[in-house]
Amino acid sequence: GAPTIKEVTFRIMPENSQRFIALEAGEIDIAYDIAPNDVKRAEESDELQVINQESMSAMYLTINMGKGGPLADPNVRKAISLAINRQDIIDAVSYGYGSLASSVVPPSCICYSDNVAPTEYNLEQAKEYMAQSDYPDGFSCTLWTSDDSIRVEASNIIQAQLAELNIDVKLEILEYGTLLSSLDHGDHDLVYERWTTDSGDAYYTIYALYNSTCTPYEGNDAFYVNETVDQLIQEGRQIFDVAERTAVFEQIYEIVAEDLPYVPIYYPYNSVAMSNRVQGFVLNPNGAHQINNISLAG
């Protein structure tokens, strides 16, 4: 049947706060991706409603293994992972609206496995790994992220936490398009970024981020190469039974948790706020929200 709403106008508002202010002022009816600090305001408002649930995304730190040097040292990567207090990041930038990540594949996806637990913060053990590495006195590197305020704030926290290992991190904030196009050159050291498993199937993410034939633009900006992982990806992609495919992918999860081309940080929530007049909105965890059945009351 015909939709109730005859016309929909999408307005591009890059700033989270700008979207929410426009919603509060009645200039727009729905605001996608509102900032975590605005969720509580939306929940307390008599004029607004909010849907807030775990997304199909993961926030993570890419470690470029292809440049050689300190980041190619497995002890350094383990030290970095252990030195990051993920819960501090969730509390500071997401106001608790997020959950600790065990991998770059979120729990809402097919073939996710909780066999690998999230890495616990352990600064003393991190320092031990640094002492065992070829860079016990630390080193300098750069951390790239996009100009999203939440990612910048999280990157600042990571910068401060890695300083405890005498890792001098220089933060470089890039426009998102510039960031993506720059990754192919391989000049980056660390990248704080977000990946969404659009298809809802772990294979989409595993192939893009871990397959050695994939370019940084496609996902593998860690320049990760592991022949065993490549073979397991090829094996898993041919299995239709979910349980059997998950068993294959679990082997990959265990290998990459040891290799650490990416350091999973947390699974963010999708937060959409809207006027109380809006009815029939359906939130999609991959961000492609359903609006075909929307109606406006009053």
Tab-separated table of C-alpha atoms in Angstrom:
chain	number	residue	atom	x	y	z
A	1	GLY	CA	0.000	0.000	0.000
A	2	ALA	CA	0.885	3.652	-0.271
A	3	PRO	CA	2.927	5.154	2.578
A	4	THR	CA	1.250	7.559	4.981
A	5	ILE	CA	4.038	10.116	4.567
A	6	LYS	CA	4.077	11.580	1.053
A	7	GLU	CA	7.463	13.237	1.217
A	8	VAL	CA	10.617	12.847	3.300
A	9	THR	CA	13.391	15.437	3.434
A	10	PHE	CA	16.865	14.380	4.580
A	11	ARG	CA	19.027	17.168	5.974
A	12	ILE	CA	22.759	16.573	6.282
A	13	MET	CA	24.003	17.811	9.663
A	14	PRO	CA	27.542	16.553	10.372
A	15	GLU	CA	27.598	17.657	14.011
A	16	ASN	CA	25.761	15.436	16.514
A	17	SER	CA	24.871	18.403	18.706
A	18	GLN	CA	23.494	20.339	15.735
A	19	ARG	CA	21.097	17.501	14.920
A	20	PHE	CA	19.843	17.245	18.467
A	21	ILE	CA	19.360	21.001	18.867
A	22	ALA	CA	17.355	21.053	15.626
A	23	LEU	CA	15.214	18.212	16.968
A	24	GLU	CA	14.577	19.993	20.283
A	25	ALA	CA	13.634	23.154	18.391
A	26	GLY	CA	11.087	21.265	16.272
A	27	GLU	CA	12.998	21.932	13.026
A	28	ILE	CA	13.277	18.213	12.286
A	29	ASP	CA	11.258	15.170	13.350
A	30	ILE	CA	13.991	12.511	13.612
A	31	ALA	CA	17.705	12.758	14.443
A	32	TYR	CA	19.988	9.833	13.619
A	33	ASP	CA	23.160	9.067	15.570
A	34	ILE	CA	22.668	11.430	18.454
A	35	ALA	CA	25.602	11.745	20.831
A	36	PRO	CA	25.550	9.568	23.963
A	37	ASN	CA	25.443	12.639	26.207
A	38	ASP	CA	22.193	13.691	24.493
A	39	VAL	CA	20.454	10.339	25.026
A	40	LYS	CA	19.610	11.129	28.649
A	41	ARG	CA	18.245	14.552	27.644
A	42	ALA	CA	16.028	12.894	25.054
A	43	GLU	CA	14.806	10.323	27.578
A	44	GLU	CA	13.920	13.058	30.076
A	45	SER	CA	12.105	15.217	27.535
A	46	ASP	CA	8.300	15.208	27.432
A	47	GLU	CA	8.417	16.085	23.730
A	48	LEU	CA	10.854	13.422	22.534
A	49	GLN	CA	11.329	9.679	22.397
A	50	VAL	CA	14.574	7.767	21.874
A	51	ILE	CA	15.542	4.297	20.672
A	52	ASN	CA	18.909	3.182	21.983
A	53	GLN	CA	20.243	-0.297	21.280
A	54	GLU	CA	23.488	-2.099	20.469
A	55	SER	CA	24.594	-1.620	16.873
A	56	MET	CA	26.311	-3.877	14.354
A	57	SER	CA	29.460	-1.786	14.756
A	58	ALA	CA	32.732	-2.021	16.629
A	59	MET	CA	35.135	0.716	17.646
A	60	TYR	CA	38.722	-0.475	17.433
A	61	LEU	CA	42.353	0.550	17.129
A	62	THR	CA	44.143	-0.502	13.957
A	63	ILE	CA	47.834	-1.348	14.311
A	64	ASN	CA	49.701	-1.108	10.996
A	65	MET	CA	51.834	-4.247	10.911
A	66	GLY	CA	53.105	-3.571	7.401
A	67	LYS	CA	55.550	-0.748	8.181
A	68	GLY	CA	57.914	-2.790	10.294
A	69	GLY	CA	59.407	-1.173	13.376
A	70	PRO	CA	57.787	-1.223	16.823
A	71	LEU	CA	54.243	-2.060	15.701
A	72	ALA	CA	55.452	-5.208	13.945
A	73	ASP	CA	56.650	-6.501	17.324
A	74	PRO	CA	53.972	-8.821	18.819
A	75	ASN	CA	55.010	-7.911	22.356
A	76	VAL	CA	54.397	-4.227	21.609
A	77	ARG	CA	50.939	-4.986	20.230
A	78	LYS	CA	50.066	-7.057	23.296
A	79	ALA	CA	51.315	-4.258	25.532
A	80	ILE	CA	49.159	-1.710	23.698
A	81	SER	CA	46.073	-3.889	24.029
A	82	LEU	CA	46.559	-4.440	27.757
A	83	ALA	CA	47.332	-0.762	28.445
A	84	ILE	CA	44.021	0.483	27.053
A	85	ASN	CA	41.304	0.781	29.658
A	86	ARG	CA	38.277	0.139	27.490
A	87	GLN	CA	35.732	0.749	30.224
A	88	ASP	CA	37.175	4.215	30.826
A	89	ILE	CA	36.603	4.994	27.156
A	90	ILE	CA	33.029	3.684	27.224
A	91	ASP	CA	32.224	5.699	30.333
A	92	ALA	CA	33.868	8.889	29.073
A	93	VAL	CA	32.716	9.060	25.458
A	94	SER	CA	29.591	6.878	25.436
A	95	TYR	CA	28.298	7.598	28.928
A	96	GLY	CA	27.991	3.849	29.431
A	97	TYR	CA	26.035	3.264	26.205
A	98	GLY	CA	28.379	0.613	24.880
A	99	SER	CA	29.735	-2.817	25.749
A	100	LEU	CA	33.264	-4.192	25.883
A	101	ALA	CA	34.379	-5.678	22.574
A	102	SER	CA	36.029	-9.075	22.247
A	103	SER	CA	36.446	-8.805	18.473
A	104	VAL	CA	35.552	-6.532	15.567
A	105	VAL	CA	32.449	-8.690	14.998
A	106	PRO	CA	29.603	-7.525	17.290
A	107	PRO	CA	27.265	-9.943	19.132
A	108	SER	CA	24.290	-8.992	16.952
A	109	CYS	CA	25.914	-10.657	13.918
A	110	ILE	CA	25.628	-14.179	12.582
A	111	CYS	CA	28.710	-16.287	13.464
A	112	TYR	CA	29.707	-14.092	16.377
A	113	SER	CA	31.358	-16.073	19.160
A	114	ASP	CA	31.943	-15.230	22.790
A	115	ASN	CA	34.669	-17.863	23.129
A	116	VAL	CA	37.237	-15.048	23.152
A	117	ALA	CA	36.689	-12.707	26.090
A	118	PRO	CA	37.383	-8.961	25.959
A	119	THR	CA	40.932	-8.075	26.969
A	120	GLU	CA	41.095	-6.843	30.546
A	121	TYR	CA	43.035	-3.714	31.399
A	122	ASN	CA	46.339	-4.704	33.016
A	123	LEU	CA	48.990	-1.999	32.981
A	124	GLU	CA	51.572	-4.030	34.904
A	125	GLN	CA	51.357	-6.903	32.457
A	126	ALA	CA	51.491	-4.398	29.591
A	127	LYS	CA	54.747	-3.027	30.980
A	128	GLU	CA	56.125	-6.567	31.179
A	129	TYR	CA	55.393	-7.126	27.494
A	130	MET	CA	57.094	-3.821	26.651
A	131	ALA	CA	60.136	-4.887	28.643
A	132	GLN	CA	60.259	-8.127	26.638
A	133	SER	CA	59.958	-6.276	23.332
A	134	ASP	CA	62.708	-4.769	21.205
A	135	TYR	CA	61.512	-1.324	22.352
A	136	PRO	CA	61.589	-1.452	26.172
A	137	ASP	CA	62.186	2.294	26.434
A	138	GLY	CA	59.191	3.147	24.267
A	139	PHE	CA	58.891	4.873	20.915
A	140	SER	CA	56.967	7.537	19.011
A	141	CYS	CA	54.092	6.972	16.593
A	142	THR	CA	51.037	8.680	15.135
A	143	LEU	CA	47.368	7.979	15.748
A	144	TRP	CA	44.932	8.929	13.010
A	145	THR	CA	41.230	9.411	13.495
A	146	SER	CA	38.392	11.250	11.780
A	147	ASP	CA	37.090	14.639	12.856
A	148	ASP	CA	34.158	13.125	14.741
A	149	SER	CA	34.163	14.615	18.247
A	150	ILE	CA	33.533	11.267	19.991
A	151	ARG	CA	36.394	9.571	18.141
A	152	VAL	CA	38.713	12.472	18.896
A	153	GLU	CA	37.884	12.262	22.587
A	154	ALA	CA	38.474	8.491	22.638
A	155	SER	CA	41.773	8.961	20.779
A	156	ASN	CA	42.907	11.475	23.390
A	157	ILE	CA	42.232	8.906	26.102
A	158	ILE	CA	44.194	6.235	24.208
A	159	GLN	CA	47.035	8.726	23.741
A	160	ALA	CA	47.193	9.318	27.499
A	161	GLN	CA	46.951	5.630	28.360
A	162	LEU	CA	49.761	4.608	25.991
A	163	ALA	CA	51.968	7.298	27.495
A	164	GLU	CA	52.140	4.985	30.534
A	165	LEU	CA	54.237	2.671	28.326
A	166	ASN	CA	56.477	5.541	27.174
A	167	ILE	CA	54.739	5.411	23.794
A	168	ASP	CA	54.646	8.999	22.572
A	169	VAL	CA	51.501	9.184	20.448
A	170	LYS	CA	50.957	12.153	18.138
A	171	LEU	CA	47.275	12.590	17.321
A	172	GLU	CA	46.344	13.533	13.743
A	173	ILE	CA	42.703	14.430	13.066
A	174	LEU	CA	41.626	14.048	9.440
A	175	GLU	CA	38.433	14.711	7.522
A	176	TYR	CA	36.758	11.328	7.046
A	177	GLY	CA	37.151	11.170	3.267
A	178	THR	CA	40.782	12.212	3.531
A	179	LEU	CA	41.353	9.564	6.170
A	180	LEU	CA	39.958	6.786	3.978
A	181	SER	CA	41.918	7.815	0.894
A	182	SER	CA	45.138	8.152	2.907
A	183	LEU	CA	45.052	4.645	4.338
A	184	ASP	CA	45.995	2.964	1.057
A	185	HIS	CA	49.421	4.625	1.177
A	186	GLY	CA	50.228	2.755	4.372
A	187	ASP	CA	51.811	5.763	6.077
A	188	HIS	CA	49.696	5.430	9.211
A	189	ASP	CA	50.776	3.810	12.470
A	190	LEU	CA	47.589	3.595	14.540
A	191	VAL	CA	44.034	4.392	13.486
A	192	TYR	CA	41.039	4.717	15.770
A	193	GLU	CA	37.977	3.866	13.708
A	194	ARG	CA	34.610	2.186	13.423
A	195	TRP	CA	33.509	-0.772	11.318
A	196	THR	CA	29.908	-1.780	10.695
A	197	THR	CA	29.021	-5.334	9.679
A	198	ASP	CA	26.416	-4.104	7.197
A	199	SER	CA	25.269	-7.547	6.095
A	200	GLY	CA	24.785	-8.793	9.637
A	201	ASP	CA	27.077	-11.731	8.866
A	202	ALA	CA	30.555	-12.023	10.405
A	203	TYR	CA	32.031	-13.104	7.065
A	204	TYR	CA	31.560	-9.573	5.700
A	205	THR	CA	33.892	-8.211	8.382
A	206	ILE	CA	36.305	-11.115	8.659
A	207	TYR	CA	37.027	-11.139	4.938
A	208	ALA	CA	37.466	-7.375	4.606
A	209	LEU	CA	39.699	-6.853	7.639
A	210	TYR	CA	41.711	-10.072	7.804
A	211	ASN	CA	42.099	-11.389	4.261
A	212	SER	CA	45.593	-10.597	3.005
A	213	THR	CA	44.329	-9.781	-0.508
A	214	CYS	CA	42.112	-6.940	0.729
A	215	THR	CA	43.396	-3.393	0.433
A	216	PRO	CA	43.266	-0.846	3.272
A	217	TYR	CA	40.375	0.910	1.525
A	218	GLU	CA	38.467	-2.390	1.561
A	219	GLY	CA	39.182	-2.844	5.258
A	220	ASN	CA	42.614	-4.376	5.845
A	221	ASP	CA	44.409	-1.198	6.863
A	222	ALA	CA	46.495	-3.202	9.346
A	223	PHE	CA	48.210	-4.804	6.320
A	224	TYR	CA	47.573	-8.091	8.072
A	225	VAL	CA	48.891	-11.265	6.442
A	226	ASN	CA	48.342	-14.722	7.903
A	227	GLU	CA	48.127	-17.709	5.563
A	228	THR	CA	46.228	-19.833	8.080
A	229	VAL	CA	43.605	-17.115	8.468
A	230	ASP	CA	43.308	-16.811	4.676
A	231	GLN	CA	42.691	-20.566	4.435
A	232	LEU	CA	40.104	-20.514	7.203
A	233	ILE	CA	38.270	-17.613	5.544
A	234	GLN	CA	38.131	-19.575	2.295
A	235	GLU	CA	36.894	-22.634	4.169
A	236	GLY	CA	34.271	-20.765	6.148
A	237	ARG	CA	32.797	-18.921	3.188
A	238	GLN	CA	31.780	-22.239	1.599
A	239	ILE	CA	29.856	-23.509	4.636
A	240	PHE	CA	26.151	-22.725	4.819
A	241	ASP	CA	25.445	-24.289	8.209
A	242	VAL	CA	25.785	-21.463	10.742
A	243	ALA	CA	27.087	-23.622	13.590
A	244	GLU	CA	29.738	-25.226	11.390
A	245	ARG	CA	30.790	-21.873	9.925
A	246	THR	CA	30.953	-20.327	13.386
A	247	ALA	CA	33.299	-23.131	14.476
A	248	VAL	CA	35.649	-22.227	11.627
A	249	PHE	CA	35.462	-18.523	12.363
A	250	GLU	CA	36.156	-19.179	16.041
A	251	GLN	CA	39.591	-20.401	14.997
A	252	ILE	CA	40.120	-17.046	13.287
A	253	TYR	CA	38.965	-15.128	16.363
A	254	GLU	CA	41.541	-16.972	18.484
A	255	ILE	CA	44.391	-16.351	16.024
A	256	VAL	CA	43.718	-12.648	15.556
A	257	ALA	CA	43.277	-12.168	19.322
A	258	GLU	CA	46.885	-13.319	19.562
A	259	ASP	CA	48.206	-11.461	16.497
A	260	LEU	CA	46.308	-8.222	17.327
A	261	PRO	CA	46.239	-6.405	13.993
A	262	TYR	CA	43.217	-4.669	15.502
A	263	VAL	CA	42.547	-3.924	19.157
A	264	PRO	CA	38.775	-4.136	19.773
A	265	ILE	CA	37.567	-1.387	22.108
A	266	TYR	CA	33.768	-1.423	22.421
A	267	TYR	CA	30.476	-1.988	20.646
A	268	PRO	CA	28.637	1.341	20.418
A	269	TYR	CA	24.890	1.789	20.554
A	270	ASN	CA	22.714	3.167	17.786
A	271	SER	CA	20.753	6.078	19.203
A	272	VAL	CA	17.901	7.712	17.312
A	273	ALA	CA	15.792	10.456	18.879
A	274	MET	CA	12.521	11.694	17.460
A	275	SER	CA	9.466	13.749	18.155
A	276	ASN	CA	6.652	12.045	20.040
A	277	ARG	CA	4.559	12.637	16.914
A	278	VAL	CA	6.577	10.016	15.014
A	279	GLN	CA	5.032	6.563	14.945
A	280	GLY	CA	6.147	3.368	13.211
A	281	PHE	CA	9.890	4.081	13.057
A	282	VAL	CA	12.002	0.901	13.045
A	283	LEU	CA	15.669	1.082	14.045
A	284	ASN	CA	18.037	-1.136	12.082
A	285	PRO	CA	21.205	-2.079	14.019
A	286	ASN	CA	23.342	-1.535	10.897
A	287	GLY	CA	22.148	2.065	10.623
A	288	ALA	CA	19.917	1.661	7.541
A	289	HIS	CA	16.731	2.519	9.399
A	290	GLN	CA	13.274	1.677	8.104
A	291	ILE	CA	10.998	4.647	7.471
A	292	ASN	CA	8.436	3.239	5.041
A	293	ASN	CA	5.817	2.710	7.757
A	294	ILE	CA	6.260	6.044	9.540
A	295	SER	CA	3.274	8.219	10.323
A	296	LEU	CA	2.936	11.519	12.181
A	297	ALA	CA	0.335	11.928	14.894
A	298	GLY	CA	-1.551	15.189	15.323
